[in-house]
Coordinates of C-alpha atoms in Angstrom, one line a residue:
X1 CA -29.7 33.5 -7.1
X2 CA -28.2 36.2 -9.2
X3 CA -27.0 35.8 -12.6
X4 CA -23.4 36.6 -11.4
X5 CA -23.6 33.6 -9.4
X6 CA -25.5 31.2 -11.5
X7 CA -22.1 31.9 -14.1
X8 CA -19.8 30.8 -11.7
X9 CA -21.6 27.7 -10.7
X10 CA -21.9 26.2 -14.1
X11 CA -18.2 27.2 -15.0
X12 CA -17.1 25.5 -11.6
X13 CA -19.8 22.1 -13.2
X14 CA -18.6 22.2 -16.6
X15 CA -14.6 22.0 -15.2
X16 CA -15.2 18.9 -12.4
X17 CA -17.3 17.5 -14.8
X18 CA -14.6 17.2 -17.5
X19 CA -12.1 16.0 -14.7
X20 CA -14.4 13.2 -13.4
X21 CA -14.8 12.2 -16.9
X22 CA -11.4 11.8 -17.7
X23 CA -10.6 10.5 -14.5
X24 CA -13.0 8.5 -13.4
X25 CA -15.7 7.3 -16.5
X26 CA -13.3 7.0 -19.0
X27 CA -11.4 4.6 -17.1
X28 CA -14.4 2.5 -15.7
X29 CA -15.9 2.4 -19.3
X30 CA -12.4 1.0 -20.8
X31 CA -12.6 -2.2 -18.3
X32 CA -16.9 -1.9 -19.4
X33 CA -16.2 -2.6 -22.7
X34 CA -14.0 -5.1 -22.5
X35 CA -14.5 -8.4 -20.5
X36 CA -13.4 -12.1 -20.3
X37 CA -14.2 -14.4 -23.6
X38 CA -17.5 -15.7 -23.1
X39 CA -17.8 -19.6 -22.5
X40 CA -20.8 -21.3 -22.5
X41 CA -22.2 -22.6 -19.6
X42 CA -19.4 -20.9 -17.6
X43 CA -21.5 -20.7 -14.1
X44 CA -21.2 -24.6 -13.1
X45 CA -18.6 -26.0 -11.6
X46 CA -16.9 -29.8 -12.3
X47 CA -17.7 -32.2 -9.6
X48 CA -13.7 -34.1 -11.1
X49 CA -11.5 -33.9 -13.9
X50 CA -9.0 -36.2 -15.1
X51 CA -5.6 -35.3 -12.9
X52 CA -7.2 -35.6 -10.0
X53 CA -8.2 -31.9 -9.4
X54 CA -12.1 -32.1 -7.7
X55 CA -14.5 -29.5 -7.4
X56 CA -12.9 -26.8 -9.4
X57 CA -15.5 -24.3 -11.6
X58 CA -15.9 -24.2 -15.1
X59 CA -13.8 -21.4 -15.8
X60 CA -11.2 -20.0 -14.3
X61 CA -10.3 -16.0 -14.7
X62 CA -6.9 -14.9 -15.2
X63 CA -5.6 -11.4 -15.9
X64 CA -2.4 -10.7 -17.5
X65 CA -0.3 -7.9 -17.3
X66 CA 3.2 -6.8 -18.6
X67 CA 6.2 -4.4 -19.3
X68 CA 5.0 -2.0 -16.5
X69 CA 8.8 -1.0 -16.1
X70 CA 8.4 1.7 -13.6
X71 CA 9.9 4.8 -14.5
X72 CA 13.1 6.4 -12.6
X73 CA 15.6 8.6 -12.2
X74 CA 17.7 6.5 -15.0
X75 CA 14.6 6.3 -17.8
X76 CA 15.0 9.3 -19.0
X77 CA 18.1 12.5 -19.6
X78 CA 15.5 14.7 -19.1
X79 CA 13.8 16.0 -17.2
X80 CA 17.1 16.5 -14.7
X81 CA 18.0 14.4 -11.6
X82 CA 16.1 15.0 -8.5
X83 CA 13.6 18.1 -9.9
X84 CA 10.3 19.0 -9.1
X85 CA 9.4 17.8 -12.9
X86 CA 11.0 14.1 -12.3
X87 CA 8.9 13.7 -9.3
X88 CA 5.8 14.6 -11.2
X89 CA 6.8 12.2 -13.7
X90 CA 7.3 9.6 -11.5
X91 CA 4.3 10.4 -9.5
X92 CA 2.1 10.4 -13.1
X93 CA 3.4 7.1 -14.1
X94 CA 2.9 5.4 -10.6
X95 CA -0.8 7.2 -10.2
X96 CA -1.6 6.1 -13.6
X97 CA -0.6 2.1 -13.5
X98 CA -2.2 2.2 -9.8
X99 CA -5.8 3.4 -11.2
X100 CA -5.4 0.9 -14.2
X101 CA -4.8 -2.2 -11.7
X102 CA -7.5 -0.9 -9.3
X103 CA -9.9 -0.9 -11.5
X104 CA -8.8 -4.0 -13.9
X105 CA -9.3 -6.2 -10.2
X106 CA -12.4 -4.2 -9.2
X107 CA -14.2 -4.9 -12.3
X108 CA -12.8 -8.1 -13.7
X109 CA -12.6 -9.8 -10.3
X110 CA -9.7 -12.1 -11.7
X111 CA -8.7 -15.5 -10.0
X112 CA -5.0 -15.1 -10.4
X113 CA -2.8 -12.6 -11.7
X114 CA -0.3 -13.0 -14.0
X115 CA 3.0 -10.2 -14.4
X116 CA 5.0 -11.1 -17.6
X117 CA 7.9 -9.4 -16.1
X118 CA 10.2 -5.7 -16.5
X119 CA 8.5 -4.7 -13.4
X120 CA 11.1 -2.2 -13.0
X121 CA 12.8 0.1 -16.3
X122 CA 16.7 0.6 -15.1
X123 CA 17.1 -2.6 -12.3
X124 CA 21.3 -2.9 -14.0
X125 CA 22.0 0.7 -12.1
X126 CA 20.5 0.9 -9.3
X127 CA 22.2 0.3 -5.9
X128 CA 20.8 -1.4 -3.1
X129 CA 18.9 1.0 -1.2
X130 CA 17.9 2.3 -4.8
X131 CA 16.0 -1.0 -5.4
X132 CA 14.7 -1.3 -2.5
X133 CA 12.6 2.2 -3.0
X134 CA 11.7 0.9 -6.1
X135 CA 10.5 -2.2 -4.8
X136 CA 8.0 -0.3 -2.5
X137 CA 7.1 1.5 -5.4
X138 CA 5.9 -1.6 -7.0
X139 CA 3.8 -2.9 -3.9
X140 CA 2.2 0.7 -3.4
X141 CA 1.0 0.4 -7.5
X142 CA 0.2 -2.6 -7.9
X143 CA -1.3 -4.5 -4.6
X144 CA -3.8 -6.9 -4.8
X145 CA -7.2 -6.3 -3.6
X146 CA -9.8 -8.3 -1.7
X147 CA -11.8 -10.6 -4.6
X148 CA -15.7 -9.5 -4.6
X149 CA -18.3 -12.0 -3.6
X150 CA -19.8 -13.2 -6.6
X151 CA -21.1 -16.0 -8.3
X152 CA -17.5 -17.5 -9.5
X153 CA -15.3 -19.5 -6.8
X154 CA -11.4 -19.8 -6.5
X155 CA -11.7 -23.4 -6.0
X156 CA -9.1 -24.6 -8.1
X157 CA -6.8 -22.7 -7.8
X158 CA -3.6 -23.4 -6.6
X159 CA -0.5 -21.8 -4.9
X160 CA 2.5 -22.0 -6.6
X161 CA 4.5 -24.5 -5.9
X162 CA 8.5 -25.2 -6.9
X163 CA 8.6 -28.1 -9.1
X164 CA 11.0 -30.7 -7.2
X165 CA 14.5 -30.9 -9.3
X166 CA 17.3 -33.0 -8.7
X167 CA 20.2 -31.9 -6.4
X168 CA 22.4 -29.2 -7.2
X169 CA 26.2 -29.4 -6.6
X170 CA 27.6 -26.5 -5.4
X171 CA 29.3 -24.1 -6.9
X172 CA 31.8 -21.2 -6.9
X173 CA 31.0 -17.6 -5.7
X174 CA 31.4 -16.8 -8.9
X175 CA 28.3 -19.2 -9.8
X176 CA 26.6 -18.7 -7.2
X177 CA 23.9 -21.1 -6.7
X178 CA 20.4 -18.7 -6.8
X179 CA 18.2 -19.0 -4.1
X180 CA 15.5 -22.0 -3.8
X181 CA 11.8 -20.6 -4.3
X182 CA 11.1 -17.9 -1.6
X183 CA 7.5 -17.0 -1.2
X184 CA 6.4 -13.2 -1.8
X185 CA 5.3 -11.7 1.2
X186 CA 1.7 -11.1 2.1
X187 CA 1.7 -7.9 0.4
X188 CA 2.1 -10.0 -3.2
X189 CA 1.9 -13.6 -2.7
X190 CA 0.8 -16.3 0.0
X191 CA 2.9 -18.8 1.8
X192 CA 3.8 -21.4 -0.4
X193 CA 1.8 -24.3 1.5
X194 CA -1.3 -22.1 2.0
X195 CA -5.2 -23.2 1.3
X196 CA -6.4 -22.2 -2.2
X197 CA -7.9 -18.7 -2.0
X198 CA -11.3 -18.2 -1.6
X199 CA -13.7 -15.1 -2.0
X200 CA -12.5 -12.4 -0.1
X201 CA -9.2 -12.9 -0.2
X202 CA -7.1 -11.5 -2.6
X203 CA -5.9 -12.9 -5.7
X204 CA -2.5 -14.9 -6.2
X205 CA -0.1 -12.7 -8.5
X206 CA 3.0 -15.1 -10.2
X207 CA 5.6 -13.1 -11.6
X208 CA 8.0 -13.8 -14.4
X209 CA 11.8 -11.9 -14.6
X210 CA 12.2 -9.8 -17.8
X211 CA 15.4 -8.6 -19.4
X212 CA 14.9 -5.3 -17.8
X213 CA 14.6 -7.0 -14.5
X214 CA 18.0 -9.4 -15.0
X215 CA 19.2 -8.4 -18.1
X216 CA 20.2 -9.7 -20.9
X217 CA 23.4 -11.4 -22.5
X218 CA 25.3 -8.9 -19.8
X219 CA 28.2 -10.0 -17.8
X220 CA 27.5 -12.8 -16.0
X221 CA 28.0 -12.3 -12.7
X222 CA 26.1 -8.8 -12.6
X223 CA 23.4 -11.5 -14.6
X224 CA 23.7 -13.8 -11.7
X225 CA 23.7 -11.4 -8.8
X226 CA 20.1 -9.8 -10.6
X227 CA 18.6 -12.8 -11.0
X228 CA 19.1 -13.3 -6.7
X229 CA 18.1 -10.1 -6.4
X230 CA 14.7 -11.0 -8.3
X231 CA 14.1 -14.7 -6.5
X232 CA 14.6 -12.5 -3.1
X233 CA 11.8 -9.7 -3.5
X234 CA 9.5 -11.9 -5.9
X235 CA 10.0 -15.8 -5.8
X236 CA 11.8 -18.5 -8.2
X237 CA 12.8 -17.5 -11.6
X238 CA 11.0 -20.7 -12.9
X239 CA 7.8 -22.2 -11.6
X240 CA 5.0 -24.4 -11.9
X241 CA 1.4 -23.3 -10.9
X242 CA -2.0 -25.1 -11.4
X243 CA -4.7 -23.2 -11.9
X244 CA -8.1 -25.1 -12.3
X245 CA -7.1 -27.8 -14.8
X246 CA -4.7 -26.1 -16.2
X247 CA -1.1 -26.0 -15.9
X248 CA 0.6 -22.6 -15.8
X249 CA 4.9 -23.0 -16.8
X250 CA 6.7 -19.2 -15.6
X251 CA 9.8 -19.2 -17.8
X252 CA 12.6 -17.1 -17.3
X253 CA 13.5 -16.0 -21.3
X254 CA 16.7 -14.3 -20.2
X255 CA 18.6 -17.1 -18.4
X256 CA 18.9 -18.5 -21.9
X257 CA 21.6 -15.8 -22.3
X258 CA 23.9 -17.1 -19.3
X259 CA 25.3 -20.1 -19.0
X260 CA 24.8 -20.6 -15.3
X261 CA 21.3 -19.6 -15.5
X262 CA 20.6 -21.4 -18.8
X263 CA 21.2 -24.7 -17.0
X264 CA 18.9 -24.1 -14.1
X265 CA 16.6 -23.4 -16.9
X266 CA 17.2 -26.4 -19.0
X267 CA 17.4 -28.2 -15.6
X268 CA 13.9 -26.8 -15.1
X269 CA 12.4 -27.9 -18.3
X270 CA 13.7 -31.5 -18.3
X271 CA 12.2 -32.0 -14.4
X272 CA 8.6 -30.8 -16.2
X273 CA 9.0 -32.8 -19.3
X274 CA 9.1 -36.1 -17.4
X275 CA 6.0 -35.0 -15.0
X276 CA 2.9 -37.0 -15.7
X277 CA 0.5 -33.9 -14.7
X278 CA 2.1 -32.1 -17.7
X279 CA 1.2 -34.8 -20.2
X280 CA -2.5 -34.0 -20.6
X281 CA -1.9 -31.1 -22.7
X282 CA -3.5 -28.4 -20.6
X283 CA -0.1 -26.6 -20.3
X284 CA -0.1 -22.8 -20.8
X285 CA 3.6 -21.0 -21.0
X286 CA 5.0 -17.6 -20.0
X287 CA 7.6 -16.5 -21.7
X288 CA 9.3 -12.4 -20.9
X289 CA 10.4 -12.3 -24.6
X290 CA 8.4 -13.8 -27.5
X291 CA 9.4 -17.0 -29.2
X292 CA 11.0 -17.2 -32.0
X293 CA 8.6 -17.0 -35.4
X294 CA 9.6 -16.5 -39.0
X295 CA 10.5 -12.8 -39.9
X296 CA 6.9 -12.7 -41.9
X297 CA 5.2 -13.5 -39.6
X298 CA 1.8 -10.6 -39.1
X299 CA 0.8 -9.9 -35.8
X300 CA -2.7 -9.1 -36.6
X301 CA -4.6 -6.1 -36.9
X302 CA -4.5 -5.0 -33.4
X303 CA -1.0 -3.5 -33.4
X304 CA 0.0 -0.3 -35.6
X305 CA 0.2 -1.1 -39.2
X306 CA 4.2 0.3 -39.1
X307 CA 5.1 -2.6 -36.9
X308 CA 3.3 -5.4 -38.5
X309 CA 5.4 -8.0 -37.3
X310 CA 7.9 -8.7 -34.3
X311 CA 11.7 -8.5 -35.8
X312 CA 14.2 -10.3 -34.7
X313 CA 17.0 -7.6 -33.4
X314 CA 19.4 -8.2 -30.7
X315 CA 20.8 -4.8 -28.2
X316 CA 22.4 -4.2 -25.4
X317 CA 20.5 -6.2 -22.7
X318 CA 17.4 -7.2 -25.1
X319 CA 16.4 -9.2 -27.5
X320 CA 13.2 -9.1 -29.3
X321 CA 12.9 -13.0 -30.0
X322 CA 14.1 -16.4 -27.9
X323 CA 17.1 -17.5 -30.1
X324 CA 15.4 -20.2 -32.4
X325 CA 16.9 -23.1 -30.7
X326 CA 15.8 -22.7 -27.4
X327 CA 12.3 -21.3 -28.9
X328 CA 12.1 -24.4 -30.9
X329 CA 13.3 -27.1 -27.4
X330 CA 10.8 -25.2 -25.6
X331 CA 7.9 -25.9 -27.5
X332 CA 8.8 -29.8 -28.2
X333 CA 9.7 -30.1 -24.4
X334 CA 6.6 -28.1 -22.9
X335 CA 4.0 -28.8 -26.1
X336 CA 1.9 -25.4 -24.5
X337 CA -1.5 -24.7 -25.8
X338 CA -1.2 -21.2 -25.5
X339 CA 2.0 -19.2 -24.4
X340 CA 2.0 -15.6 -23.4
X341 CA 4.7 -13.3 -23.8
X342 CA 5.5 -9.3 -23.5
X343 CA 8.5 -7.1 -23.9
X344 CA 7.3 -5.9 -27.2
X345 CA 5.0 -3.4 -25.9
X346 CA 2.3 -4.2 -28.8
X347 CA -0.1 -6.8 -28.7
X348 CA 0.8 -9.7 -31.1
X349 CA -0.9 -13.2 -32.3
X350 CA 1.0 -15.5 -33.6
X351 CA 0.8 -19.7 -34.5
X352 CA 3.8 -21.5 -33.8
X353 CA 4.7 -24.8 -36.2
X354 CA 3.3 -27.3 -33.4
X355 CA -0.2 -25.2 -33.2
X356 CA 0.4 -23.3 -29.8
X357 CA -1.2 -19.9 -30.2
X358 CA 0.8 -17.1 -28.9
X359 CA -0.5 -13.8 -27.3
X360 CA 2.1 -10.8 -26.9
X361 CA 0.8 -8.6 -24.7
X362 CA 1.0 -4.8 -24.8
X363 CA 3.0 -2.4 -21.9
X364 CA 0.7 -1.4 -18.8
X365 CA 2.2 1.7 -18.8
X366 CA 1.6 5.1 -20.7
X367 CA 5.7 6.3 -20.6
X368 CA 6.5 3.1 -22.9
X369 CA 6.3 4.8 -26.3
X370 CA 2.7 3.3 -27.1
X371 CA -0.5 5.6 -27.1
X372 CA -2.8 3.0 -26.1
X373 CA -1.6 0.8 -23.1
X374 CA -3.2 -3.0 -22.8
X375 CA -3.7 -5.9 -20.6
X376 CA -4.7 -9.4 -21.3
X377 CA -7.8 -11.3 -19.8
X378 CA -7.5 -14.9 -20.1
X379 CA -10.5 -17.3 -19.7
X380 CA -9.7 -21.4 -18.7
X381 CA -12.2 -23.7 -20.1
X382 CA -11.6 -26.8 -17.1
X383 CA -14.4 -28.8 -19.3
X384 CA -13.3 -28.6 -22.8
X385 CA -9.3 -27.8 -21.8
X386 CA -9.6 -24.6 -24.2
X387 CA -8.3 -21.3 -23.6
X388 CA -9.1 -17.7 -24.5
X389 CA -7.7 -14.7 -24.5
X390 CA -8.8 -11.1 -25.2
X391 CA -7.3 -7.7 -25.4
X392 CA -8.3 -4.9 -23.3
X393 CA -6.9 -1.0 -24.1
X394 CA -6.5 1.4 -21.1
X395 CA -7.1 5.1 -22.3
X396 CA -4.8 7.4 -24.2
X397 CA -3.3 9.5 -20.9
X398 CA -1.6 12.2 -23.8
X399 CA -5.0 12.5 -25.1
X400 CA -6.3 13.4 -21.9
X401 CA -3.8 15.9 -20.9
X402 CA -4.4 17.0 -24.7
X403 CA -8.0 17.7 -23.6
X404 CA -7.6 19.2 -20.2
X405 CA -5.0 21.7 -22.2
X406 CA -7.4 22.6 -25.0
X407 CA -10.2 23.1 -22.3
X408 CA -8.8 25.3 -20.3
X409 CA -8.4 28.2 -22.6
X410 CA -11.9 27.5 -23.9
X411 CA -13.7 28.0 -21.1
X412 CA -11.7 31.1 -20.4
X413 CA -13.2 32.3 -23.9
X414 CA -16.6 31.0 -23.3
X415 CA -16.9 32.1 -19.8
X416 CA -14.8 36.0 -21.5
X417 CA -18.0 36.2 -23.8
X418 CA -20.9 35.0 -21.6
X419 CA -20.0 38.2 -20.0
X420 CA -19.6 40.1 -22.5
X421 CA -22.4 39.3 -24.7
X422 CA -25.1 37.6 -22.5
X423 CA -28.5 39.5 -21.4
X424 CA -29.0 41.0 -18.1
X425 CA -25.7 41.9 -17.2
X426 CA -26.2 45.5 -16.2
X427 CA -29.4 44.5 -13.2
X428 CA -27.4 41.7 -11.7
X429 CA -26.0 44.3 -9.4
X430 CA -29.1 45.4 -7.8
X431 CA -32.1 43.8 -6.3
X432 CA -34.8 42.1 -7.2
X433 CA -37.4 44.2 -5.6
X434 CA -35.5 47.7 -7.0
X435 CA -35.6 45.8 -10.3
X436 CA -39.2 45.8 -10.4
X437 CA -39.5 49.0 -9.5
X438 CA -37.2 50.4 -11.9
X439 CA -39.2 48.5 -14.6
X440 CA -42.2 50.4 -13.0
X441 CA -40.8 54.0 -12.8
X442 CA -37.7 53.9 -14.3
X443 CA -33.8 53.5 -12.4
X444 CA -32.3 56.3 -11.3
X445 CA -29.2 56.6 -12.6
X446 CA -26.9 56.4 -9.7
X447 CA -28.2 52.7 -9.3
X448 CA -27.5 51.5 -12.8
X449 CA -24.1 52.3 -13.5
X450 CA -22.4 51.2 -16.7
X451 CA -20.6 47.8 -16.8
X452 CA -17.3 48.8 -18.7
X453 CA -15.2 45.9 -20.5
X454 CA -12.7 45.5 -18.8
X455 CA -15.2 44.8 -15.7
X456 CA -16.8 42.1 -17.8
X457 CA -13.3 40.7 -19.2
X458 CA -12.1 40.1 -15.5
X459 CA -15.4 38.7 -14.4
X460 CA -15.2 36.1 -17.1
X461 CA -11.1 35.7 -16.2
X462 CA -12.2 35.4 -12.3
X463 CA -15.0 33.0 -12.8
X464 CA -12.6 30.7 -15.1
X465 CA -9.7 30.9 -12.6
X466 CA -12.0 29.8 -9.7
X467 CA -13.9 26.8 -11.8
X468 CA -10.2 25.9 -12.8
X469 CA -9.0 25.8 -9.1
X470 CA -12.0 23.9 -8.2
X471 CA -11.0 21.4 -11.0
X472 CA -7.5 21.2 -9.5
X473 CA -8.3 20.6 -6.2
X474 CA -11.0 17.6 -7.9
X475 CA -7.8 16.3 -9.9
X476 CA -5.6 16.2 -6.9
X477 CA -8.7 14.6 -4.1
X478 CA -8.6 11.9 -7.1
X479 CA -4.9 11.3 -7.8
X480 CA -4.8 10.5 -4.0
X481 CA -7.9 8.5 -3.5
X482 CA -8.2 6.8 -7.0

C-alpha cells in the first residue's frame, strides 16, 4: 500500500471517527453516566401492599421529560419562511430530541413515561392542518419503543384511568363543555381498559398540557377551543394514574387562568380529595408551571448561578409560578410527596411549607436557550413509599457543531503539512521493485521527477475534501438511522 494511500485512509478514519464520537458515544455515554437512584434491595417484588395493589415490584422506573416545544415556522423571524435553512432547522431540532428519546428508553428501559407538557412552541397560531403536521411531527420524535427483557417487570403499573366526577350541566358554545378522556392512539398510549404492560410492550407515556400547548390567561374561548384541541390528539387535561403503589395526579397549571377551565380543575381536585386511594400519602403531582415558592427561594447548584432562583413574572401567555392561592389549595387538597414541574427550562429543587419536594425539570430540547438540555429519572420505592429523583444532561449540540467546525480546517492543515513535510514523498510514485533498484544503482532521472508545492498543497486539499465527504455521507447514514 503506498504512502499516498495510507494518507488518505487515516484522514478518511480520523473524520468518521470524530462523527461517530459525537454522534453516537457521546450520546450513549450521557445516558452511561447517569442512571436511576439506587434503592436497596430493588430486584424483589411485593407479594401486597396496603391499597390493595398485589404483586407489584419494588421499584418502579419512571422517566420524565419536558418543554420539548417543537420548533416551527412561528419560533423564530429568522431564518425566513419556508427556506432551505428553516427546514434544516426544523430537521436538527426533530433529529436531535428523536436520538435523545431513543436512547433515554433504550438504556433506561423506563416503566412509564411522563411529558410535563409544551409539546409544541407556537400551538396559538397554527391552523388546523398546521397542527395536524405538527402533531405527526411529535409521534415521528418521540414514539415509544418496545421495553427490553430484563430483570424488572411492569406489574403494577396501570393505565390511566379518568377519575369519575360528578355530572356536568351543559353549557353554552361559548363554554363549551371539553371532551371526556379520549385515549391516545396506539402510537402514544393504550386503550383505556387495557391489561397493564408487560415486557415487550412499550411503555405508557401520560401527558400534561403546558401554556404553550393551551395558553395562558388568553381569551377564553381561543383558551377553551386549545384545550379540545389537546384532550383530542393526547387525552384528558387532568388525570389520575397508578403506578406501583403510587399515585400519579396530571394537572393542568394553565386552566387556573380561565374560568371555565379552572372549575373543571377545581372540580377535578375536590373528586380526588375525597378518594380513599389518595389518603395513604403516596401521591406524586405534575404540575406544567412550578408552584408558587417565596422569591428567595435557591434552586440548587444544578442550574446557572445567574438564575439562582425561579421569579415570579407574569407575560403574554406564561407565567413562571401557579398564583399562590391555587399553589397553596393544591398542596392542602393533594398533600403530594413529590411534585414535578417544567416550563422553566432549568432544573430546580425546591421544599414547599407542607414538606413536598419539588423537581423542575430542564427543556429536552437544544433550540430552548439552555446549553445543556435535561431529563428526569424518577425511581418509586413500593416498600418504603419513598421517591427519588435524579438529573440526567444530554450533550451540548453547539459544542458539537463547535467541534465539527474547528476540525475541519485542522485536518485540512494537518493533512496540507503531512504532505509537505513528511518523508518519502518523492518514491511513492514508483514501484517498489524500481525503488530497490534505484537504491542499488541509482534512479534515473526521468523516473524521479520533482514534487512541486503546489502538487503537495492539492494532495493534502484532495485527501481532506474526500475524508470530509466520507464524514458527510457518515453524518447523514446517522441522522437517518439514529
Amino acid at each position: 500500500m503506498g504512502i499516498l494511500l495510507r494518507r488518505r485512509i487515516v484522514s478518511v478514519v480520523a473524520a468518521c471517527s470524530l462523527v461517530l464520537w459525537g454522534e453516537v458515544l457521546v450520546w450513549d455515554a450521557s445516558h452511561l453516566w447517569c442512571g436511576y437512584p439506587a434503592i436497596v434491595g430493588e430486584e424483589g417484588d411485593l407479594d401486597a401492599v396496603g391499597d390493595g395493589v398485589t404483586d407489584v415490584p419494588h421499584v418502579s422506573h419512571v422517566a420524565v421529560v419536558t418543554d420539548p416545544q417543537l420548533t416551527d415556522p412561528y419560533s423564530y423571524e429568522w431564518p425566513p419562511r419556508d427556506s432551505v435553512l428553516e427546514r434544516a432547522l426544523l430537521s436538527l431540532c426533530d433529529q436531535n430530541m428523536r436520538r435523545s428519546f431513543a436512547t433515554l428508553q433504550r438504556w433506561h428501559d423506563p416503566d412509564v413515561i411522563l411529558v410535563l407538557g409544551d409539546l409544541f412552541d407556537s400551538t396559538r397560531f397554527l391552523e388546523e392542518h398546521e397542527y395536524a403536521a405538527e402533531y405527526a411531527r411529535w409521534r415521528a420524535t418521540f414514539p415509544p419503543r418496545p421495553r427490553a427483557a430484563s430483570r424488572r417487570s411492569s406489574r403494577g403499573v396501570r393505565e390511566a384511568v379518568s377519575w369519575p366526577l360528578p355530572e356536568r350541566r351543559v353549557r353554552s358554545d361559548a363554554d363549551a363543555l371539553l371532551h371526556s378522556r379520549r385515549q391516545l392512539d396506539d402510537a402514544l398510549r393504550y386503550p383505556l381498559n387495557h391489561q397493564p404492560p408487560v415486557l415487550g410492550t412499550v411503555p405508557p407515556v401520560h401527558v400534561i398540557a403546558g401554556n404553550h400547548d393551551i395558553g395562558w390567561a388568553i381569551q377564553k374561548d381561543q383558551m377553551v377551543a386549545l384545550a379540545e384541541q389537546f384532550e383530542e390528539h393526547f387525552g384528558a387535561l387532568n388525570f389520575f394514574v397508578r403506578v406501583g403503589t403510587f399515585h400519579v395526579v396530571g394537572l393542568c397549571a394553565p386552566c387556573f387562568s380561565n374560568n371555565v377551565l379552572r372549575s373543571h380543575t377545581e372540580e377535578f381536585l375536590r373528586a380526588l380529595q375525597a378518594a380513599p386511594a389518595l389518603q395513604t400519602g403516596r401521591t406524586v403531582l405534575l404540575s406544567h408551571i412550578p408552584l408558587w415558592r417565596p422569591l428567595e427561594s435557591s434552586c440548587g447548584h444544578l442550574r446557572p448561578p445567574e438564575k439562582s432562583s425561579i421569579t415570579h413574572k407574569v407575560g403574554p401567555s406564561y407565567s413562571n409560578v401557579v398564583p399562590r392561592p391555587h399553589s397553596t389549595a393544591i398542596l392542602e387538597m393533594l398533600d403530594p410527596v413529590v411534585v414535578l414541574s417544567g416550563d422553566d427550562h432549568d432544573p430546580c429543587v425546591v421544599t414547599h411549607s407542607n414538606g413536598a419536594v419539588e423537581y423542575t425539570v430542564g427543556t429536552f430540547s437544544w433550540l430552548q436557550g439552555t446549553m445543556s438540555p435535561s431529563y428526569a429519572l424518577m425511581a418509586l420505592d413500593n416498600a418504603e413509599g419513598r421517591v427519588h429523583v435524579s438529573y440526567c444532561f444530554l450533550p451540548n449540540q453547539y459544542a458539537l457543531f463547535g467541534m465539527y467546525g474547528v476540525a475541519a480546517p485542522l485536518l485540512l492543515c494537518l493533512m496540507v503539512a503531512w504532505h509537505c513535510l513528511g518523508a518519502g514523498t518523492q518514491q511513492t510514485t514508483l514501484p517498489l521493485h524500481m525503488r530497490r533498484d534505484f537504491r542499488r544503482h541509482g534512479p534515473p532521472p526521468r523516473f524521479v521527477p520533482r514534487i512541486s508545492w503546489t502538487t503537495r498543497l492539492w494532495r493534502g486539499v484532495l485527501d481532506t475534501a474526500v475524508a470530509l465527504t466520507c464524514a458527510c455521507l457518515l453524518y447523514l447514514c446517522l441522522f437517518v438511522i439514529y
